[in-house]
Each structure stands twice: as C-alpha cells, then as structure tokens.
Tab-separated table of C-alpha atoms and ligand atoms in Angstrom:
chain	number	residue	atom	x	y	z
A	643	UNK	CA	9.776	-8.009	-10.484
A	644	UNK	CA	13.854	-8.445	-10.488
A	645	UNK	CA	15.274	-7.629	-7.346
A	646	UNK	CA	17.145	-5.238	-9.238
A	647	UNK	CA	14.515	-2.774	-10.650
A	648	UNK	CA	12.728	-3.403	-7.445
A	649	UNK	CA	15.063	-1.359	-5.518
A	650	UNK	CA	15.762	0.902	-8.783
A	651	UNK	CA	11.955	1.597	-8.043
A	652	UNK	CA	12.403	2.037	-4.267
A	653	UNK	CA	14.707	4.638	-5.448
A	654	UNK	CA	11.809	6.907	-5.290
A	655	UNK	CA	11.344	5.968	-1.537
A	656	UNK	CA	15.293	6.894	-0.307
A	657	UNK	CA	15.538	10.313	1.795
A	658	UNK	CA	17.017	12.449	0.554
A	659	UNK	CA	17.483	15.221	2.666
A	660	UNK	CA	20.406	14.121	5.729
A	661	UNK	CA	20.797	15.298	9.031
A	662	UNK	CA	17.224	13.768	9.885
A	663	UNK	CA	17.044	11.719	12.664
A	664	UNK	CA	13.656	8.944	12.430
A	665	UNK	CA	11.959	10.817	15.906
A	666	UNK	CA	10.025	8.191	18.092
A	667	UNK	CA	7.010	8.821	19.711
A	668	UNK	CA	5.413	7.958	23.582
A	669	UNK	CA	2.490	6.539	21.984
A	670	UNK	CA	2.335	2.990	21.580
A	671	UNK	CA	0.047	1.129	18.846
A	672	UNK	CA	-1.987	-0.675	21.797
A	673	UNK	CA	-2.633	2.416	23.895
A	674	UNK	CA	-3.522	4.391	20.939
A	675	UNK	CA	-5.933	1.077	20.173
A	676	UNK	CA	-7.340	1.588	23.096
A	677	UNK	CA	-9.145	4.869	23.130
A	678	UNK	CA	-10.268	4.692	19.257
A	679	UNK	CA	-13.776	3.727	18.534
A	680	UNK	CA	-16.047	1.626	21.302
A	681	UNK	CA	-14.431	-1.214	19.314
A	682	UNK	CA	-11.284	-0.925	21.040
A	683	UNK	CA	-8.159	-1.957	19.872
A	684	UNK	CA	-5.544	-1.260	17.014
A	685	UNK	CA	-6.869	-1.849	13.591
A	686	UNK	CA	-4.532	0.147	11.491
A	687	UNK	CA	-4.533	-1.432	8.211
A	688	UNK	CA	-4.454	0.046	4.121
A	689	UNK	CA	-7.002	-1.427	1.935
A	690	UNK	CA	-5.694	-0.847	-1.666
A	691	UNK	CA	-8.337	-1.173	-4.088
A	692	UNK	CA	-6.678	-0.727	-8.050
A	693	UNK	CA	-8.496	-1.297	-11.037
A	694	UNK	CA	-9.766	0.205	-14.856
A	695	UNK	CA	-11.533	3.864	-14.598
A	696	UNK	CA	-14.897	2.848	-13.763
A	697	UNK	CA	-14.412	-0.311	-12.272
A	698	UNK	CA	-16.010	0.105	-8.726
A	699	UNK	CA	-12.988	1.188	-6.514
A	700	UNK	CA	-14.203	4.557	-5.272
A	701	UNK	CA	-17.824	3.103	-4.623
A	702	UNK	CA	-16.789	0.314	-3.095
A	703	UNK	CA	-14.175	1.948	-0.969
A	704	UNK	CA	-17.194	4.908	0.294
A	705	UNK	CA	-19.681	2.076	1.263
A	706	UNK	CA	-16.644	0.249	2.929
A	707	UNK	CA	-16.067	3.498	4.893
A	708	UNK	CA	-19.689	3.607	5.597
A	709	UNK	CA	-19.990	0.320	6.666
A	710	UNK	CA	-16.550	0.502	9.151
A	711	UNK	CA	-18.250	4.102	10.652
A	712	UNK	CA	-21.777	2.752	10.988
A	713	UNK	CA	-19.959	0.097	13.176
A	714	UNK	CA	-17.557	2.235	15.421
A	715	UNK	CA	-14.348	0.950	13.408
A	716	UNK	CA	-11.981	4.114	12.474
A	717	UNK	CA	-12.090	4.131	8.774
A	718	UNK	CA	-11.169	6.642	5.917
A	719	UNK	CA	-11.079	6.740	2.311
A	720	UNK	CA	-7.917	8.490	0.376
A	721	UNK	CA	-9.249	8.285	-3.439
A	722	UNK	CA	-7.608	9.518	-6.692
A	723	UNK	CA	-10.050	12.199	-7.806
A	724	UNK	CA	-9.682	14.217	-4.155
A	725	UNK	CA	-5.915	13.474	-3.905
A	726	UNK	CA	-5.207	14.708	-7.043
A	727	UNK	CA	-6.883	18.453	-6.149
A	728	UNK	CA	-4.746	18.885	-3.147
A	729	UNK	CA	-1.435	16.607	-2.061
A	730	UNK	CA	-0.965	15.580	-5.763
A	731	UNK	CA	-2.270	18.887	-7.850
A	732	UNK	CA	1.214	18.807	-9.698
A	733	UNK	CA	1.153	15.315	-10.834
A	734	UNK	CA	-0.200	14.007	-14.025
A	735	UNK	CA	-0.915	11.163	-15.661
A	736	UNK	CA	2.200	9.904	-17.193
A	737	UNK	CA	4.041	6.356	-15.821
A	738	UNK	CA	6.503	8.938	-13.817
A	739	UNK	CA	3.814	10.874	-12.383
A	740	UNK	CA	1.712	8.150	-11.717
A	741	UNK	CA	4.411	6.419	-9.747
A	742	UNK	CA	4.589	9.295	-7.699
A	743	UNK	CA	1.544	9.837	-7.164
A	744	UNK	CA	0.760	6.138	-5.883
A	745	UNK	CA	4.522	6.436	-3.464
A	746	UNK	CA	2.737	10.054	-2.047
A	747	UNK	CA	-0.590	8.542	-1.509
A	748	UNK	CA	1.052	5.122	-0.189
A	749	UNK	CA	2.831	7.243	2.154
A	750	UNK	CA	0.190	9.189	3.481
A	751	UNK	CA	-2.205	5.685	4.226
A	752	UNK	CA	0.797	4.615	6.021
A	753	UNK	CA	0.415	7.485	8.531
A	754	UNK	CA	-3.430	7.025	8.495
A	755	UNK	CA	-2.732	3.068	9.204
A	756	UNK	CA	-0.179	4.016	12.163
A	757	UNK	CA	-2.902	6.032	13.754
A	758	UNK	CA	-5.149	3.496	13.935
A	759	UNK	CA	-7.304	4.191	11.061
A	760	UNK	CA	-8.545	1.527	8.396
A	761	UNK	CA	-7.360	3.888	5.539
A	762	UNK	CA	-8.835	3.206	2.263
A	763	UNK	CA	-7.044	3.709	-1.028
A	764	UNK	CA	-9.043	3.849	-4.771
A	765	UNK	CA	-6.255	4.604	-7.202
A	766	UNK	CA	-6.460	3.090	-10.455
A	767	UNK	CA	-2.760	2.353	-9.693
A	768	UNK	CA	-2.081	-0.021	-13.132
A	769	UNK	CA	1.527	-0.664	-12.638
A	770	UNK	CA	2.627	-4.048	-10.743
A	771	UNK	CA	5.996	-2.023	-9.234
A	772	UNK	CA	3.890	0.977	-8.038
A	773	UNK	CA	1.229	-0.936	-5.993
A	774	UNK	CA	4.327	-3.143	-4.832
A	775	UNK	CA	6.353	0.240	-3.622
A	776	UNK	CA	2.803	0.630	-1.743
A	777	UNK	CA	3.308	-2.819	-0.189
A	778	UNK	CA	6.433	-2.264	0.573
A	779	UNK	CA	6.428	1.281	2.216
A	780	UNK	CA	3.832	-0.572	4.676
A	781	UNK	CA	5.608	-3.727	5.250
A	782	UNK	CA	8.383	-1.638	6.553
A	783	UNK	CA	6.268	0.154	8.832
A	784	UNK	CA	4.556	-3.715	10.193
A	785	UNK	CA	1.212	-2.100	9.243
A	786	UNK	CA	-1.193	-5.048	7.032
A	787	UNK	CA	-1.472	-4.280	3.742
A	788	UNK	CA	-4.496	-5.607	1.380
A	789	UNK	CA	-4.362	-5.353	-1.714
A	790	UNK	CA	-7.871	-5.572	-3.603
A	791	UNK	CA	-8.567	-5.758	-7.640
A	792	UNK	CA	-11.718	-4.900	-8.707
A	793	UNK	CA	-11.690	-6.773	-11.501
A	794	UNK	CA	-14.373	-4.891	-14.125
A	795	UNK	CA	-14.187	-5.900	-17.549
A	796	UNK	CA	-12.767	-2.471	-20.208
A	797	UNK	CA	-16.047	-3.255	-22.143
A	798	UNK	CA	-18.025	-2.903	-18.936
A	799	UNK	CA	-15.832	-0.056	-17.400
A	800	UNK	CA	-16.284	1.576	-21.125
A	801	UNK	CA	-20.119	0.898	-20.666
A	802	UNK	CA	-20.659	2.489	-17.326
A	803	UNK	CA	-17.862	6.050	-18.225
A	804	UNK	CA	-19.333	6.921	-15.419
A	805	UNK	CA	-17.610	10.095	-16.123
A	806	UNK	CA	-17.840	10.264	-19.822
A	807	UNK	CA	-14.009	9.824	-19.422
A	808	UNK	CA	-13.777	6.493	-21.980
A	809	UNK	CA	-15.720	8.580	-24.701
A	810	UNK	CA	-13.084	11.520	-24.732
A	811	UNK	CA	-10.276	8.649	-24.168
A	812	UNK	CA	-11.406	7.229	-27.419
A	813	UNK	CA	-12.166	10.510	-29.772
A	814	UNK	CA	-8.293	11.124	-28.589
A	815	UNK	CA	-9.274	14.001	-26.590
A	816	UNK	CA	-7.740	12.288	-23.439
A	817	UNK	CA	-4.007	10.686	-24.185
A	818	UNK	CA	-2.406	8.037	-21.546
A	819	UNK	CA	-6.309	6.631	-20.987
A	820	UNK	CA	-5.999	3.308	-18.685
A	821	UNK	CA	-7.168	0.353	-20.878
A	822	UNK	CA	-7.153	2.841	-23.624
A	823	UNK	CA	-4.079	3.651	-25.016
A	824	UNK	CA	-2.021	3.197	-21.493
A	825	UNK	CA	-1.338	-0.130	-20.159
A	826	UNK	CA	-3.072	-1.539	-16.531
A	827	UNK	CA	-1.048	-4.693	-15.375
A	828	UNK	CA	-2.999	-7.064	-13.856
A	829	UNK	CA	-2.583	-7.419	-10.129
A	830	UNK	CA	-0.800	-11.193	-10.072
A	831	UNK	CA	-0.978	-11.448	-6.183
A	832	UNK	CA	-4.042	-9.540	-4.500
A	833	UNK	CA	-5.250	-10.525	-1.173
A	834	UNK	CA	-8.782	-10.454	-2.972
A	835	UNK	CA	-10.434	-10.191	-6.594
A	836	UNK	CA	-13.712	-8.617	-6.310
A	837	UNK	CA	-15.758	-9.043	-9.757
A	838	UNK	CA	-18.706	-6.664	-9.838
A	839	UNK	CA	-20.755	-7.818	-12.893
A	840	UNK	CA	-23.395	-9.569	-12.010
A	841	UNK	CA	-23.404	-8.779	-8.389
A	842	UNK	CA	-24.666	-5.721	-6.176
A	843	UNK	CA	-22.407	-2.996	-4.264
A	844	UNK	CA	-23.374	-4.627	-0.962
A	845	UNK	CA	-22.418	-7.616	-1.682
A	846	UNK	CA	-18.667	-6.149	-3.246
A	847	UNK	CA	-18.729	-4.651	-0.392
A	848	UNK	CA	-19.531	-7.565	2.023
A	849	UNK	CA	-16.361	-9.072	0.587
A	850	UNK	CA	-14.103	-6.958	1.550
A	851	UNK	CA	-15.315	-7.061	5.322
A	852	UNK	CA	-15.425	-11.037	4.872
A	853	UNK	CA	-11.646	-10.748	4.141
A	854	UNK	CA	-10.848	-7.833	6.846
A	855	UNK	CA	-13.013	-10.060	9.325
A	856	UNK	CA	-10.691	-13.688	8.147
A	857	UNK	CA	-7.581	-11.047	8.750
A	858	UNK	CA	-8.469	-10.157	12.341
A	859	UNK	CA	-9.004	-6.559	11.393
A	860	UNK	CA	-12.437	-6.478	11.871
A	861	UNK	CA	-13.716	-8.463	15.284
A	862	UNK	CA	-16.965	-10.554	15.157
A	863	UNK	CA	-19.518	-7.602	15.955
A	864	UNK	CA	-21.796	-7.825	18.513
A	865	UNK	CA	-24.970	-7.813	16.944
A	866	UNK	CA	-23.772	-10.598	14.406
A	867	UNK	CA	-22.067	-12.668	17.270
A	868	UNK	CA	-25.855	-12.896	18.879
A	869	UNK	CA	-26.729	-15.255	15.996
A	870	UNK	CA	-25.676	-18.457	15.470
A	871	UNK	CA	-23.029	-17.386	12.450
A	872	UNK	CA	-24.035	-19.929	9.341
A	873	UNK	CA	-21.140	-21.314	6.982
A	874	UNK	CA	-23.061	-21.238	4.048
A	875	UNK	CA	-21.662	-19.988	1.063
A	876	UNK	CA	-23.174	-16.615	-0.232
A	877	UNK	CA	-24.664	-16.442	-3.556
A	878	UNK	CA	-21.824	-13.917	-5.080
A	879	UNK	CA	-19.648	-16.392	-3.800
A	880	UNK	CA	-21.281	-19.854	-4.938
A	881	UNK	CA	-19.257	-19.771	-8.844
A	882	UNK	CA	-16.214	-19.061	-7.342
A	883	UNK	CA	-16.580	-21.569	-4.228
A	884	UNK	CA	-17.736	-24.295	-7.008
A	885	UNK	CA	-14.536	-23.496	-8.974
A	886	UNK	CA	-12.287	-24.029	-6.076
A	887	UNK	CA	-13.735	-27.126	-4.960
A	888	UNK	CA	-13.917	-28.999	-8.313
A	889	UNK	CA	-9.761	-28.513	-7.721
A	890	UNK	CA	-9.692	-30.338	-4.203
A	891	UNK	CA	-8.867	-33.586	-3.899
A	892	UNK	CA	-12.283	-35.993	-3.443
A	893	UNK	CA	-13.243	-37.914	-0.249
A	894	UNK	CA	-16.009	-40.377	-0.100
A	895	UNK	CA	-18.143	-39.621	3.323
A	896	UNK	CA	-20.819	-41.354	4.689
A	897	UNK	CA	-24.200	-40.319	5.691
A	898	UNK	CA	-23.378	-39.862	9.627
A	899	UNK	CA	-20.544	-37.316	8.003
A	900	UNK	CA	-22.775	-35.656	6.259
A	901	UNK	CA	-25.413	-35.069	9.233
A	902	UNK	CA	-22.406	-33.858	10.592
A	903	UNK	CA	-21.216	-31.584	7.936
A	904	UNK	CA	-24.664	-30.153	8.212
A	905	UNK	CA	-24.574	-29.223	11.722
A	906	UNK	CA	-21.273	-27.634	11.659
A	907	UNK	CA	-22.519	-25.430	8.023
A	908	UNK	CA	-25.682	-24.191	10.136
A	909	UNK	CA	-23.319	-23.092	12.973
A	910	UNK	CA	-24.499	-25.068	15.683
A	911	UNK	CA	-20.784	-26.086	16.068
A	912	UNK	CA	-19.526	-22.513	16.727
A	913	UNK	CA	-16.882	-22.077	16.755
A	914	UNK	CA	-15.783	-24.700	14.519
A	915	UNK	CA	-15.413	-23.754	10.754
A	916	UNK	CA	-15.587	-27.520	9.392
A	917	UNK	CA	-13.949	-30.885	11.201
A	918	UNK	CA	-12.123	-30.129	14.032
A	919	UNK	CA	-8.072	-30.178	13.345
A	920	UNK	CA	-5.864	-31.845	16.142
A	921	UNK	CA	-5.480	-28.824	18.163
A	922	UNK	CA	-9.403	-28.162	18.539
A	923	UNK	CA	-9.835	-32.033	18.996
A	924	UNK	CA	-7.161	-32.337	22.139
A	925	UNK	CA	-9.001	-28.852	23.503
A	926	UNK	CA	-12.380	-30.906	23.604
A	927	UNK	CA	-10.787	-34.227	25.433
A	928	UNK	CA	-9.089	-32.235	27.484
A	929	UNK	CA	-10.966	-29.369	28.637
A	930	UNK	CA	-14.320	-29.698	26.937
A	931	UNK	CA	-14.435	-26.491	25.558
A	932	UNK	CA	-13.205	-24.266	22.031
A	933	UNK	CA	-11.064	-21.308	22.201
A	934	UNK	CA	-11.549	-18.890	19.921
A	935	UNK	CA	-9.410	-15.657	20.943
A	936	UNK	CA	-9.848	-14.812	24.704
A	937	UNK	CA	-13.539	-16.420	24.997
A	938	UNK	CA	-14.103	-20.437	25.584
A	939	UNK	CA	-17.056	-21.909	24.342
A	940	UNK	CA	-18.395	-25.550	25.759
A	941	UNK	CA	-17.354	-27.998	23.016
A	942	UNK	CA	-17.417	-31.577	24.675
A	943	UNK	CA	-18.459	-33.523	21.505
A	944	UNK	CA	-15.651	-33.821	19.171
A	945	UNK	CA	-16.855	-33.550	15.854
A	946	UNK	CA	-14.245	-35.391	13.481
A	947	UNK	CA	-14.299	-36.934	10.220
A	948	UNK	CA	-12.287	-40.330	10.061
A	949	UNK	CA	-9.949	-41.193	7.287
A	950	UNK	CA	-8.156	-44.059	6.276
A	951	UNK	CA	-4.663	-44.005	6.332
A	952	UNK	CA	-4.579	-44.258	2.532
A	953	UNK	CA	-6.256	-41.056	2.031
A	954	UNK	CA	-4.555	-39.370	4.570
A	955	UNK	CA	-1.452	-40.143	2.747
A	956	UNK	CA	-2.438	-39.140	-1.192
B	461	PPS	N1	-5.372	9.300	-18.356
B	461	PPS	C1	-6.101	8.872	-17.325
B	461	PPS	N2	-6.037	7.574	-16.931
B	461	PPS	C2	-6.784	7.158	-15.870
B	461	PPS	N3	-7.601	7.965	-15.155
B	461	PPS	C3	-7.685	9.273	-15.506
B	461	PPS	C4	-6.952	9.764	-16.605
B	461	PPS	N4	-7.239	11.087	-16.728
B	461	PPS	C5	-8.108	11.395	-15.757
B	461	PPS	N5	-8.384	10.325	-15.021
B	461	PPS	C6	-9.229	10.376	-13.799
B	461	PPS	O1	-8.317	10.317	-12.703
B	461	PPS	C7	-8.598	9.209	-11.882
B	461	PPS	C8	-7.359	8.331	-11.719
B	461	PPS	O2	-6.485	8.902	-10.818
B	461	PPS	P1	-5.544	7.990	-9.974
B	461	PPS	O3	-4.825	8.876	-9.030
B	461	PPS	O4	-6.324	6.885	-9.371
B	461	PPS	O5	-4.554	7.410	-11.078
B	461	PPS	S1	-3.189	6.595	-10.840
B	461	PPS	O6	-3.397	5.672	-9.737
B	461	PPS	O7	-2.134	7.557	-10.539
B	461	PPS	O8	-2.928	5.876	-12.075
B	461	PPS	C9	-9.673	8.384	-12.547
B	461	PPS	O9	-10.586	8.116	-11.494
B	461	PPS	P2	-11.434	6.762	-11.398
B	461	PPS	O10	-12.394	6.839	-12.544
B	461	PPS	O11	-12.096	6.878	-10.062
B	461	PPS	O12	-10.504	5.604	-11.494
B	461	PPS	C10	-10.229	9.274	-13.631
B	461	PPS	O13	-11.394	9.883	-13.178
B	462	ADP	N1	-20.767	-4.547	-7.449
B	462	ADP	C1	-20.413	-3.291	-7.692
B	462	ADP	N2	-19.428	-2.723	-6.993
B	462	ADP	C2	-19.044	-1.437	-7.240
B	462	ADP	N3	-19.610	-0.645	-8.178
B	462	ADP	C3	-20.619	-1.154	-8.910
B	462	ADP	C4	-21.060	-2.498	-8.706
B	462	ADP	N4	-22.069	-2.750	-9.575
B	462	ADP	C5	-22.257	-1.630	-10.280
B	462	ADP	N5	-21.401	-0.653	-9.879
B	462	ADP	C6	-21.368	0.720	-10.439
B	462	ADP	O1	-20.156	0.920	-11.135
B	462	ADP	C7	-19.762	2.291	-11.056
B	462	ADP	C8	-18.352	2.342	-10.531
B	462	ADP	O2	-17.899	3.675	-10.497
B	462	ADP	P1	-16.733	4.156	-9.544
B	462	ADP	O3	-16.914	3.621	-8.172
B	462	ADP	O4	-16.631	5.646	-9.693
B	462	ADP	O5	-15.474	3.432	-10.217
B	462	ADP	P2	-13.928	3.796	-10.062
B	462	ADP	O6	-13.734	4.504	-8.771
B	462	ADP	O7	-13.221	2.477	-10.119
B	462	ADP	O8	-13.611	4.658	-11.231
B	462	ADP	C9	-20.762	2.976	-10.125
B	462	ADP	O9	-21.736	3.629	-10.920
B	462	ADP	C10	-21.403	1.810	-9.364
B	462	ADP	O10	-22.733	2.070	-8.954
C-alpha cells in the first residue's frame, strides 16, 4: 500500500472528538498476567483469521477457543455473524461499511488483547488496507498481531455454502457476495496460510497453536512437556515442508550426521531443534547444560554438524 492512502485509510482511526485526554491505568500488563488463568502470565494477543464465506474461519477460530479454555489460556472469539447483531447492526456490506466494520471490531480485540485475552477474530475481512488498519491499530498498542488466511478454494467455499449464502449470491438475490461479484484480496503477508482441503479441523487447528506456541504466546504445556517433544513433521504439514526444502540450499552429510539428525528429530536432544548454533554450542563447553527460557537442561555433548569452509561460504 502507498504510504499515502495508508494514512488516507488511517483516516478512519483519527479522534475526532478533542478535549480527551488518553487516561492511564494502575494496572500493569505483568500484574494483570499474573492472576489470569493457572497459566500465568500475559498472553494478550489478536488472532485474525480472513478468508472467502465458508472457508473455515469461524470453525477454526471456536475449536481454537476451545482448545486455549480446555488448557487454562484466556481466549475469546469476536466473529462476523455475532458482531454484526450487536456493535455493528448498522453496518453493511459495502467496501465503506466493511472498512468500518473491520476498524470497530479491530478496535474492540485490541481491548480484549490489553486485558490479557487471546482474542480471536473471523471476519471475512477481503481488503489488504482493512486487515492492515487492524495491524496497525495493534502495533500501536505493542499488542502481537497474527494474521491467519484460511486459504479455501471459491469452488470449495461454493461447495460447502454452508449457509446457502453462495446459492442466493449467484441467483443475484445477494449483491456485493465475496468471491462473487465483490473482490477478496489475497492476504500477501500472513503470519500463517492454513489450507483446509484435504485436512481435518484438528489439525487446522493444531496449526494455529504450532504458530502461537513458535510466538511465545502459548508456553510448552505441562502435560506435553512430560514427553519427550518429537520434531517430526506432521502429515498436514509434510507437502508444504517438502516444498520448502526442495528450495534450501543442499549439503552432503555423512552417516554419523545422520545418526545424529535422528536423535535430535526423536527429541532425545531437547531442547535442541536441529544442530546446535554457536550460542547453544559455547553453553555446552561452558556450562554443560541448554537454556531454554528460565529452565536449564544437562546438555554436555555438543551435537554439531561440521562444514567445510567452502560451504559455509556459498
Ligand atoms: N455480501 C456478503 N459478503 C460476505 N459475507 C456476507 C455477505 N452477506 C452476508 N454475509 C455473511 O456475513 C458474514 C461476513 O461478515 P464479516 O463481518 O466477516 O464481513 S467483513 O469482514 O466486513 O467483510 C459472512 O460470514 P462467514 O460465512 O462466516 O464468513 C456471511 O455469513
Ligand atoms: N480443516 C478445516 N478447517 C475448518 N473448517 C473445515 C475444515 N475442513 C472442513 N471444514 C468445514 O468447512 C466449513 C467452514 O465453515 P465456517 O467455519 O462457517 O466458515 P467461515 O466462518 O469461514 O464462513 C465447516 O462446515 C467445517 O466443518
């Protein structure tokens, strides 16, 4: 987006009532951390789910809610159907009143993020400068913002209607129809594409916490840090993980690297995610141990993977 029609957009944001002073409260983001949930500890955070009518935003978002509940993480959803019977009754579905509606509902996860809740947003949200006025209205508050496109093919969103919606869209009983006759830009930068064809809600759903968890947001959970945590790659994952690894560049190892490689993909090297980098190396000569957050972990075998200067320099 030019900076120009960015702020042209943020336009919508300004105040415009004066004489108001920004008030500040006594809480503080850590104390209020500390007495929400038995997970203690701020997690404030918007999840912003956009995609086609149909595509999996509100069902992923619900069993995302569940999911954050079930585990004592404050959680809750904002999605377009309810919103649009109370805050946003007025609005329609024009590009105006959309982009109102998505600056009201970004504004309103902001205050949910603040207070410590993981607030989750299923708007269909289709234009770029909307969902970046969302962004933006969280930056400015230093609250994480995720964006998420749940990227559902029209013909599959069309085949699903779960709400018969697509069917009136195309007899023209419905005008402005996302992926009908109304435009839905194509998130360019989401923190996460989540397909759904071809793979269950759980898993979706399991993505999402796989990013929340790589973000911090979520900690390792008790019952899953009992386990030995394995690196393999899930099966939703495993055409996706191919793809991205056909682009790497190649290294020849050898078969101790390999036994190796093995070791640390079963999680018997936890915490280690793959070869140690210098910083986990010089922890191991030094102290014989891993850090990972506040906890140490005995690590007196460093696990490394040599490389010739020439391939550390292509
Ligand atoms: N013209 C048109 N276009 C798209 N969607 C329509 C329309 N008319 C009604 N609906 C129903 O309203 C839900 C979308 O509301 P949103 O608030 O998410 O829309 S937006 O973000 O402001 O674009 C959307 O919900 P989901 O199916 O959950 O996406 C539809 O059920
Ligand atoms: N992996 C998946 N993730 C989310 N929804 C899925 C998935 N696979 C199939 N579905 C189905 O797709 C439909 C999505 O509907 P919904 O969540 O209402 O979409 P939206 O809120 O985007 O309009 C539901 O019937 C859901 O069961």
């Amino acid at each position: 987006m030019e900076t120009h029609d960015f702020y042209k957009k943020q336009k919508t944001c300004l105040q415009v009532a004066t004489n108001v002073t920004e008030q500040h409260r006594h809480v503080s983001r850590a104390k209020r951390g500390q007495i929400l949930g038995h997970l203690r500890g701020f997690r404030g955070c918007t999840v912003w789910f956009t995609g086609l009518s149909g595509a999996g935003k509100t069902t992923l978002s619900f069993e995302l809610e569940a999911y954050l509940i079930q585990h004592g993480i404050p959680a809750y959803s904002l999605d377009g159907d309810n919103m649009r019977t109370g805050l946003c009754k007025d609005l329609g579905f024009s590009k105006q009143d959309r982009e109102e509606n998505i600056r009201r509902v970004a504004e309103v996860a902001k205050l949910f993020a603040d207070a410590g809740q993981i607030c989750l947003c299923s708007f269909v949200s289709p234009f770029a400068e909307d969902r970046e006025v969302a962004r933006r209205i969280h930056k400015d508050s230093d609250l994480p913002f995720f964006e998420v496109f749940v990227d559902t093919p029209l013909e599959v969103c069309e085949q699903r209607d779960t709400k018969g919606l697509y069917q009136k869209a195309r007899k023209g009983i419905i005008k402005g129809f996302t992926g009908i006759d109304q435009l839905y830009e194509t998130p360019e930068n989401p923190e996460l594409v989540v397909k759904t064809v071809n793979a269950t809600v759980e898993e979706s759903t399991m993505q999402v916490v796989d990013m929340l968890r790589e973000n911090g947001i979520i900690p390792l959970l008790q019952e899953e840090n009992s386990s030995v945590p394995e690196l393999f790659v899930p099966s939703y994952r495993l055409v996706s993980a191919e793809e991205e690894a056909a682009s790497l560049p190649k290294l020849n190892i050898e078969t101790l690297d390999l036994q190796w490689l093995q070791i640390l993909s079963e999680g018997w090297a936890y915490p280690l995610k793959g070869f140690m980098r210098e910083d986990q190396f010089l922890q191991t000569i030094h102290f014989d141990c891993q850090l990972n957050g506040r906890e140490t972990i005995n690590q007196s075998i460093p696990i490394v993977l040599p490389l010739s200067t020439f391939d550390k320099n292509r």
